[in-house]
């Protein structure tokens, strides 16, 4: 039913770095069980990770943060006075405030609704400093906003909570923030996932995401942890570097009784990413259309690392990803899972 398809090919060539000695290298191709997306792995690349990602320079991040701090409208002295506000009939007081987190309209929206969530008061954070309680506040503010929009605008159909952290991941500001994207129609990738999930359900009579959790938990090598009704696992054929999935077994997609567990798992992943030498990430939390509980779809989180930040860093997104639609694996998902798994026992208690 769920096929973890992979192929290995061995190739010979004379390597000039080894005095033209004959060398054999292996290339492994994996296919995503739902979408058929390809991920490609050459074990040699794992040993040369620094050539691809460099060493993340937290001192450089701190310096850039200090240079931009005076202009940052997400810092506490400005976020509740200088940011835009929603109309009172949509959001009382114009902004959503949860603890240290403040949600407000994006000045340059790209969706039917497009909000920004300032994640905490600190102008910059290392990945290990994203606490579970802080992430829960940010997620709670985001879901409250989505519920308000869905309750008042019949055109709003699709919602996602997303994040770009630091410039290599697409962020224009250093200050940590989430973005809430709401649209009339599904973005292309979301549409693919929904269509494939429905097709799997019609063929097999089962929810793909629930079946995936059962299969991965039984195999164990990529399964990270189950926290309440949220299951975390390393993707077999990732859509981005070091991808982790958080799959939510939730009857009411936006009530999220296990929101704390989603935040605790996300905090563990970020701590693990930093321990592995990464400092940037993208994430997306995909919700069920229009807050409907669907038998064939489960809300889920995807998070990936991006290129590290250092002077003259290179992009990690090139022809393989953008023009061929495949992904390059630097660390096998099974090894990623074994590296991240310990951090799920270290997150803040509930």
PDB file of C-alpha atoms in Angstrom, residues 51-281:
ATOM      1  CA  UNK A  51      31.367  22.358   0.860  1.00  0.00           C
ATOM      2  CA  UNK A  52      27.615  22.662   0.364  1.00  0.00           C
ATOM      3  CA  UNK A  53      26.446  24.367   3.547  1.00  0.00           C
ATOM      4  CA  UNK A  54      29.499  26.036   5.060  1.00  0.00           C
ATOM      5  CA  UNK A  55      29.677  26.715   8.782  1.00  0.00           C
ATOM      6  CA  UNK A  56      26.820  28.798  10.151  1.00  0.00           C
ATOM      7  CA  UNK A  57      28.221  32.076  11.518  1.00  0.00           C
ATOM      8  CA  UNK A  58      26.140  33.082  14.547  1.00  0.00           C
ATOM      9  CA  UNK A  59      28.467  36.034  15.180  1.00  0.00           C
ATOM     10  CA  UNK A  60      27.609  37.333  11.709  1.00  0.00           C
ATOM     11  CA  UNK A  61      23.893  36.867  12.453  1.00  0.00           C
ATOM     12  CA  UNK A  62      24.309  38.811  15.686  1.00  0.00           C
ATOM     13  CA  UNK A  63      26.166  41.605  13.889  1.00  0.00           C
ATOM     14  CA  UNK A  64      23.491  41.852  11.179  1.00  0.00           C
ATOM     15  CA  UNK A  65      20.814  41.839  13.868  1.00  0.00           C
ATOM     16  CA  UNK A  66      22.469  44.701  15.755  1.00  0.00           C
ATOM     17  CA  UNK A  67      22.803  46.724  12.551  1.00  0.00           C
ATOM     18  CA  UNK A  68      19.081  46.427  11.825  1.00  0.00           C
ATOM     19  CA  UNK A  69      17.666  46.523  15.338  1.00  0.00           C
ATOM     20  CA  UNK A  70      16.850  50.265  15.346  1.00  0.00           C
ATOM     21  CA  UNK A  71      14.683  49.854  12.241  1.00  0.00           C
ATOM     22  CA  UNK A  72      12.957  46.646  13.348  1.00  0.00           C
ATOM     23  CA  UNK A  73       9.187  47.110  13.698  1.00  0.00           C
ATOM     24  CA  UNK A  74       8.820  43.666  15.300  1.00  0.00           C
ATOM     25  CA  UNK A  75      10.817  44.543  18.411  1.00  0.00           C
ATOM     26  CA  UNK A  76       8.726  45.208  21.543  1.00  0.00           C
ATOM     27  CA  UNK A  77       9.126  48.989  21.503  1.00  0.00           C
ATOM     28  CA  UNK A  78       7.463  49.197  18.065  1.00  0.00           C
ATOM     29  CA  UNK A  79       5.458  46.053  17.352  1.00  0.00           C
ATOM     30  CA  UNK A  80       2.293  47.253  19.112  1.00  0.00           C
ATOM     31  CA  UNK A  81       2.510  50.862  17.936  1.00  0.00           C
ATOM     32  CA  UNK A  82       4.111  50.937  14.472  1.00  0.00           C
ATOM     33  CA  UNK A  83       2.609  47.850  12.806  1.00  0.00           C
ATOM     34  CA  UNK A  84      -0.653  47.811  10.809  1.00  0.00           C
ATOM     35  CA  UNK A  85      -3.957  46.774  12.397  1.00  0.00           C
ATOM     36  CA  UNK A  86      -6.933  44.779  11.148  1.00  0.00           C
ATOM     37  CA  UNK A  87     -10.453  46.247  11.268  1.00  0.00           C
ATOM     38  CA  UNK A  88     -12.095  45.817  14.658  1.00  0.00           C
ATOM     39  CA  UNK A  89     -14.902  43.659  13.254  1.00  0.00           C
ATOM     40  CA  UNK A  90     -12.316  41.082  12.172  1.00  0.00           C
ATOM     41  CA  UNK A  91      -9.782  41.330  15.009  1.00  0.00           C
ATOM     42  CA  UNK A  92     -10.728  43.186  18.194  1.00  0.00           C
ATOM     43  CA  UNK A  93      -7.979  45.718  18.999  1.00  0.00           C
ATOM     44  CA  UNK A  94      -6.583  45.163  15.481  1.00  0.00           C
ATOM     45  CA  UNK A  95      -3.823  42.704  16.425  1.00  0.00           C
ATOM     46  CA  UNK A  96      -3.699  39.242  17.989  1.00  0.00           C
ATOM     47  CA  UNK A  97      -1.463  39.094  21.057  1.00  0.00           C
ATOM     48  CA  UNK A  98      -0.422  35.874  22.761  1.00  0.00           C
ATOM     49  CA  UNK A  99       2.312  36.256  25.361  1.00  0.00           C
ATOM     50  CA  UNK A 100       5.412  37.578  23.597  1.00  0.00           C
ATOM     51  CA  UNK A 101       3.911  37.065  20.131  1.00  0.00           C
ATOM     52  CA  UNK A 102       1.983  39.666  18.115  1.00  0.00           C
ATOM     53  CA  UNK A 103       0.075  39.053  14.872  1.00  0.00           C
ATOM     54  CA  UNK A 104      -0.624  41.932  12.468  1.00  0.00           C
ATOM     55  CA  UNK A 105      -1.347  42.455   8.735  1.00  0.00           C
ATOM     56  CA  UNK A 106       1.479  42.133   6.223  1.00  0.00           C
ATOM     57  CA  UNK A 107       1.971  45.507   4.525  1.00  0.00           C
ATOM     58  CA  UNK A 108       2.568  43.700   1.238  1.00  0.00           C
ATOM     59  CA  UNK A 109       0.081  40.793   1.186  1.00  0.00           C
ATOM     60  CA  UNK A 110       0.315  38.058  -1.420  1.00  0.00           C
ATOM     61  CA  UNK A 111      -2.876  36.217  -0.452  1.00  0.00           C
ATOM     62  CA  UNK A 112      -6.509  36.891   0.315  1.00  0.00           C
ATOM     63  CA  UNK A 113      -5.274  37.390   3.883  1.00  0.00           C
ATOM     64  CA  UNK A 114      -1.608  37.532   4.798  1.00  0.00           C
ATOM     65  CA  UNK A 115      -0.571  38.116   8.395  1.00  0.00           C
ATOM     66  CA  UNK A 116       2.800  38.309  10.129  1.00  0.00           C
ATOM     67  CA  UNK A 117       3.490  36.982  13.623  1.00  0.00           C
ATOM     68  CA  UNK A 118       6.436  38.484  15.509  1.00  0.00           C
ATOM     69  CA  UNK A 119       7.733  35.410  17.345  1.00  0.00           C
ATOM     70  CA  UNK A 120       8.956  36.745  20.657  1.00  0.00           C
ATOM     71  CA  UNK A 121      10.552  39.964  21.775  1.00  0.00           C
ATOM     72  CA  UNK A 122      14.188  38.987  21.147  1.00  0.00           C
ATOM     73  CA  UNK A 123      15.491  40.480  17.915  1.00  0.00           C
ATOM     74  CA  UNK A 124      17.306  37.292  16.988  1.00  0.00           C
ATOM     75  CA  UNK A 125      17.538  33.757  18.338  1.00  0.00           C
ATOM     76  CA  UNK A 126      19.696  30.762  17.773  1.00  0.00           C
ATOM     77  CA  UNK A 127      17.625  27.711  16.886  1.00  0.00           C
ATOM     78  CA  UNK A 128      18.165  26.251  20.344  1.00  0.00           C
ATOM     79  CA  UNK A 129      16.457  29.331  21.828  1.00  0.00           C
ATOM     80  CA  UNK A 130      13.030  28.713  20.267  1.00  0.00           C
ATOM     81  CA  UNK A 131      11.290  27.362  23.366  1.00  0.00           C
ATOM     82  CA  UNK A 132       8.182  25.216  23.163  1.00  0.00           C
ATOM     83  CA  UNK A 133       6.151  27.814  25.088  1.00  0.00           C
ATOM     84  CA  UNK A 134       7.158  30.590  22.669  1.00  0.00           C
ATOM     85  CA  UNK A 135       6.319  28.487  19.610  1.00  0.00           C
ATOM     86  CA  UNK A 136       2.977  27.535  21.149  1.00  0.00           C
ATOM     87  CA  UNK A 137       2.112  31.225  21.587  1.00  0.00           C
ATOM     88  CA  UNK A 138       2.973  31.913  17.935  1.00  0.00           C
ATOM     89  CA  UNK A 139       0.917  28.956  16.713  1.00  0.00           C
ATOM     90  CA  UNK A 140      -2.010  29.882  18.956  1.00  0.00           C
ATOM     91  CA  UNK A 141      -2.067  33.444  17.594  1.00  0.00           C
ATOM     92  CA  UNK A 142      -1.933  32.084  14.027  1.00  0.00           C
ATOM     93  CA  UNK A 143      -4.790  29.619  14.519  1.00  0.00           C
ATOM     94  CA  UNK A 144      -6.944  32.192  16.288  1.00  0.00           C
ATOM     95  CA  UNK A 145      -6.548  34.479  13.279  1.00  0.00           C
ATOM     96  CA  UNK A 146      -7.387  31.695  10.818  1.00  0.00           C
ATOM     97  CA  UNK A 147     -10.518  30.805  12.786  1.00  0.00           C
ATOM     98  CA  UNK A 148     -11.651  34.435  12.765  1.00  0.00           C
ATOM     99  CA  UNK A 149     -11.166  34.713   9.007  1.00  0.00           C
ATOM    100  CA  UNK A 150     -12.895  31.416   8.249  1.00  0.00           C
ATOM    101  CA  UNK A 151     -15.800  32.472  10.464  1.00  0.00           C
ATOM    102  CA  UNK A 152     -16.301  35.775   8.661  1.00  0.00           C
ATOM    103  CA  UNK A 153     -15.254  35.362   5.040  1.00  0.00           C
ATOM    104  CA  UNK A 154     -16.821  32.620   2.944  1.00  0.00           C
ATOM    105  CA  UNK A 155     -14.232  33.099   0.192  1.00  0.00           C
ATOM    106  CA  UNK A 156     -11.390  32.020   2.461  1.00  0.00           C
ATOM    107  CA  UNK A 157     -10.765  28.316   1.817  1.00  0.00           C
ATOM    108  CA  UNK A 158      -7.118  27.400   2.390  1.00  0.00           C
ATOM    109  CA  UNK A 159      -4.753  28.367   5.207  1.00  0.00           C
ATOM    110  CA  UNK A 160      -1.151  27.646   6.082  1.00  0.00           C
ATOM    111  CA  UNK A 161       1.232  28.856   8.775  1.00  0.00           C
ATOM    112  CA  UNK A 162       4.715  29.340   7.326  1.00  0.00           C
ATOM    113  CA  UNK A 163       8.150  30.635   8.304  1.00  0.00           C
ATOM    114  CA  UNK A 164      11.424  31.731   6.729  1.00  0.00           C
ATOM    115  CA  UNK A 165      14.232  32.089   9.249  1.00  0.00           C
ATOM    116  CA  UNK A 166      17.217  34.253   8.230  1.00  0.00           C
ATOM    117  CA  UNK A 167      18.080  35.557   4.733  1.00  0.00           C
ATOM    118  CA  UNK A 168      19.190  32.233   3.170  1.00  0.00           C
ATOM    119  CA  UNK A 169      15.680  30.943   3.887  1.00  0.00           C
ATOM    120  CA  UNK A 170      14.074  33.998   2.265  1.00  0.00           C
ATOM    121  CA  UNK A 171      13.567  36.223   5.310  1.00  0.00           C
ATOM    122  CA  UNK A 172      13.915  39.957   4.739  1.00  0.00           C
ATOM    123  CA  UNK A 173      14.205  40.571   8.497  1.00  0.00           C
ATOM    124  CA  UNK A 174      16.342  38.914  11.169  1.00  0.00           C
ATOM    125  CA  UNK A 175      13.625  39.117  13.848  1.00  0.00           C
ATOM    126  CA  UNK A 176      11.942  35.676  14.063  1.00  0.00           C
ATOM    127  CA  UNK A 177       8.470  35.658  12.569  1.00  0.00           C
ATOM    128  CA  UNK A 178       5.771  33.405  11.143  1.00  0.00           C
ATOM    129  CA  UNK A 179       3.487  34.219   8.232  1.00  0.00           C
ATOM    130  CA  UNK A 180      -0.157  33.185   7.956  1.00  0.00           C
ATOM    131  CA  UNK A 181      -1.308  32.698   4.374  1.00  0.00           C
ATOM    132  CA  UNK A 182      -5.018  32.373   3.518  1.00  0.00           C
ATOM    133  CA  UNK A 183      -6.339  32.053  -0.029  1.00  0.00           C
ATOM    134  CA  UNK A 184      -9.429  31.226  -2.091  1.00  0.00           C
ATOM    135  CA  UNK A 185      -7.722  28.369  -3.937  1.00  0.00           C
ATOM    136  CA  UNK A 186      -4.993  25.949  -2.980  1.00  0.00           C
ATOM    137  CA  UNK A 187      -1.439  26.915  -3.955  1.00  0.00           C
ATOM    138  CA  UNK A 188      -0.102  24.426  -6.536  1.00  0.00           C
ATOM    139  CA  UNK A 189       1.833  22.233  -4.103  1.00  0.00           C
ATOM    140  CA  UNK A 190      -1.024  22.122  -1.594  1.00  0.00           C
ATOM    141  CA  UNK A 191      -3.398  21.174  -4.411  1.00  0.00           C
ATOM    142  CA  UNK A 192      -1.075  18.286  -5.369  1.00  0.00           C
ATOM    143  CA  UNK A 193      -0.993  17.015  -1.809  1.00  0.00           C
ATOM    144  CA  UNK A 194      -4.777  17.229  -1.401  1.00  0.00           C
ATOM    145  CA  UNK A 195      -5.421  15.509  -4.737  1.00  0.00           C
ATOM    146  CA  UNK A 196      -2.917  12.736  -4.039  1.00  0.00           C
ATOM    147  CA  UNK A 197      -4.294  12.219  -0.516  1.00  0.00           C
ATOM    148  CA  UNK A 198      -7.824  11.853  -1.884  1.00  0.00           C
ATOM    149  CA  UNK A 199      -6.667   9.483  -4.646  1.00  0.00           C
ATOM    150  CA  UNK A 200      -4.918   7.273  -2.063  1.00  0.00           C
ATOM    151  CA  UNK A 201      -8.073   7.208   0.075  1.00  0.00           C
ATOM    152  CA  UNK A 202     -10.282   6.269  -2.864  1.00  0.00           C
ATOM    153  CA  UNK A 203      -7.891   3.484  -3.911  1.00  0.00           C
ATOM    154  CA  UNK A 204      -7.092   2.001  -0.509  1.00  0.00           C
ATOM    155  CA  UNK A 205      -9.903   3.195   1.743  1.00  0.00           C
ATOM    156  CA  UNK A 206      -7.417   4.641   4.219  1.00  0.00           C
ATOM    157  CA  UNK A 207      -6.009   8.024   5.178  1.00  0.00           C
ATOM    158  CA  UNK A 208      -2.479   8.137   3.709  1.00  0.00           C
ATOM    159  CA  UNK A 209      -1.074  10.196   6.595  1.00  0.00           C
ATOM    160  CA  UNK A 210      -2.410   7.826   9.242  1.00  0.00           C
ATOM    161  CA  UNK A 211      -1.106   4.833   7.256  1.00  0.00           C
ATOM    162  CA  UNK A 212       2.284   6.527   6.895  1.00  0.00           C
ATOM    163  CA  UNK A 213       2.550   7.060  10.657  1.00  0.00           C
ATOM    164  CA  UNK A 214       1.685   3.410  11.331  1.00  0.00           C
ATOM    165  CA  UNK A 215       4.218   2.157   8.795  1.00  0.00           C
ATOM    166  CA  UNK A 216       7.023   4.464   9.905  1.00  0.00           C
ATOM    167  CA  UNK A 217       6.405   3.747  13.578  1.00  0.00           C
ATOM    168  CA  UNK A 218       6.532   0.003  12.915  1.00  0.00           C
ATOM    169  CA  UNK A 219       9.808   0.301  10.974  1.00  0.00           C
ATOM    170  CA  UNK A 220      11.318   2.712  13.501  1.00  0.00           C
ATOM    171  CA  UNK A 221      14.354   3.923  11.543  1.00  0.00           C
ATOM    172  CA  UNK A 222      12.839   7.270  10.543  1.00  0.00           C
ATOM    173  CA  UNK A 223      10.273   7.643  13.330  1.00  0.00           C
ATOM    174  CA  UNK A 224      11.200  10.313  15.893  1.00  0.00           C
ATOM    175  CA  UNK A 225       8.451  10.454  18.500  1.00  0.00           C
ATOM    176  CA  UNK A 226       4.732  10.466  19.175  1.00  0.00           C
ATOM    177  CA  UNK A 227       3.635  13.361  21.377  1.00  0.00           C
ATOM    178  CA  UNK A 228      -0.043  13.138  22.151  1.00  0.00           C
ATOM    179  CA  UNK A 229      -1.728  13.022  18.756  1.00  0.00           C
ATOM    180  CA  UNK A 230       1.257  14.466  16.889  1.00  0.00           C
ATOM    181  CA  UNK A 231       3.751  12.076  15.271  1.00  0.00           C
ATOM    182  CA  UNK A 232       7.153  13.235  14.050  1.00  0.00           C
ATOM    183  CA  UNK A 233       9.293  11.462  11.452  1.00  0.00           C
ATOM    184  CA  UNK A 234      12.113  12.112   9.003  1.00  0.00           C
ATOM    185  CA  UNK A 235      10.837  12.071   5.416  1.00  0.00           C
ATOM    186  CA  UNK A 236      11.836   9.037   3.360  1.00  0.00           C
ATOM    187  CA  UNK A 237      12.186  11.139   0.195  1.00  0.00           C
ATOM    188  CA  UNK A 238      12.520  14.715   1.459  1.00  0.00           C
ATOM    189  CA  UNK A 239      11.293  17.776  -0.398  1.00  0.00           C
ATOM    190  CA  UNK A 240      14.121  19.798   1.175  1.00  0.00           C
ATOM    191  CA  UNK A 241      17.253  19.255   3.220  1.00  0.00           C
ATOM    192  CA  UNK A 242      16.751  17.388   6.496  1.00  0.00           C
ATOM    193  CA  UNK A 243      12.972  17.422   6.184  1.00  0.00           C
ATOM    194  CA  UNK A 244      10.878  16.396   9.174  1.00  0.00           C
ATOM    195  CA  UNK A 245       7.119  15.805   9.113  1.00  0.00           C
ATOM    196  CA  UNK A 246       4.791  16.430  12.049  1.00  0.00           C
ATOM    197  CA  UNK A 247       1.470  14.675  11.348  1.00  0.00           C
ATOM    198  CA  UNK A 248      -1.541  15.589  13.452  1.00  0.00           C
ATOM    199  CA  UNK A 249      -4.349  13.141  14.214  1.00  0.00           C
ATOM    200  CA  UNK A 250      -6.924  15.794  15.014  1.00  0.00           C
ATOM    201  CA  UNK A 251     -10.675  15.672  14.496  1.00  0.00           C
ATOM    202  CA  UNK A 252     -11.061  19.457  14.594  1.00  0.00           C
ATOM    203  CA  UNK A 253      -8.056  20.779  12.636  1.00  0.00           C
ATOM    204  CA  UNK A 254      -8.061  24.216  14.223  1.00  0.00           C
ATOM    205  CA  UNK A 255      -8.873  23.320  17.816  1.00  0.00           C
ATOM    206  CA  UNK A 256      -5.499  21.628  18.209  1.00  0.00           C
ATOM    207  CA  UNK A 257      -5.873  20.270  21.702  1.00  0.00           C
ATOM    208  CA  UNK A 258      -2.329  19.013  21.135  1.00  0.00           C
ATOM    209  CA  UNK A 259      -0.956  22.394  20.089  1.00  0.00           C
ATOM    210  CA  UNK A 260       1.530  22.197  22.952  1.00  0.00           C
ATOM    211  CA  UNK A 261       2.816  18.875  21.633  1.00  0.00           C
ATOM    212  CA  UNK A 262       3.250  20.290  18.133  1.00  0.00           C
ATOM    213  CA  UNK A 263       5.244  23.177  19.649  1.00  0.00           C
ATOM    214  CA  UNK A 264       7.315  20.833  21.830  1.00  0.00           C
ATOM    215  CA  UNK A 265       8.226  18.705  18.829  1.00  0.00           C
ATOM    216  CA  UNK A 266       9.079  21.749  16.727  1.00  0.00           C
ATOM    217  CA  UNK A 267      11.321  23.067  19.492  1.00  0.00           C
ATOM    218  CA  UNK A 268      13.099  19.697  19.657  1.00  0.00           C
ATOM    219  CA  UNK A 269      13.671  19.677  15.890  1.00  0.00           C
ATOM    220  CA  UNK A 270      15.202  23.171  15.958  1.00  0.00           C
ATOM    221  CA  UNK A 271      17.541  22.241  18.808  1.00  0.00           C
ATOM    222  CA  UNK A 272      18.575  19.143  16.866  1.00  0.00           C
ATOM    223  CA  UNK A 273      19.152  21.146  13.679  1.00  0.00           C
ATOM    224  CA  UNK A 274      21.513  23.488  15.521  1.00  0.00           C
ATOM    225  CA  UNK A 275      23.397  20.562  17.047  1.00  0.00           C
ATOM    226  CA  UNK A 276      23.904  19.244  13.510  1.00  0.00           C
ATOM    227  CA  UNK A 277      25.387  22.603  12.456  1.00  0.00           C
ATOM    228  CA  UNK A 278      22.412  24.288  10.785  1.00  0.00           C
ATOM    229  CA  UNK A 279      21.012  27.734  11.536  1.00  0.00           C
ATOM    230  CA  UNK A 280      18.215  28.480   9.062  1.00  0.00           C
ATOM    231  CA  UNK A 281      14.905  26.853   8.210  1.00  0.00           C
TER     232      UNK A 281
END
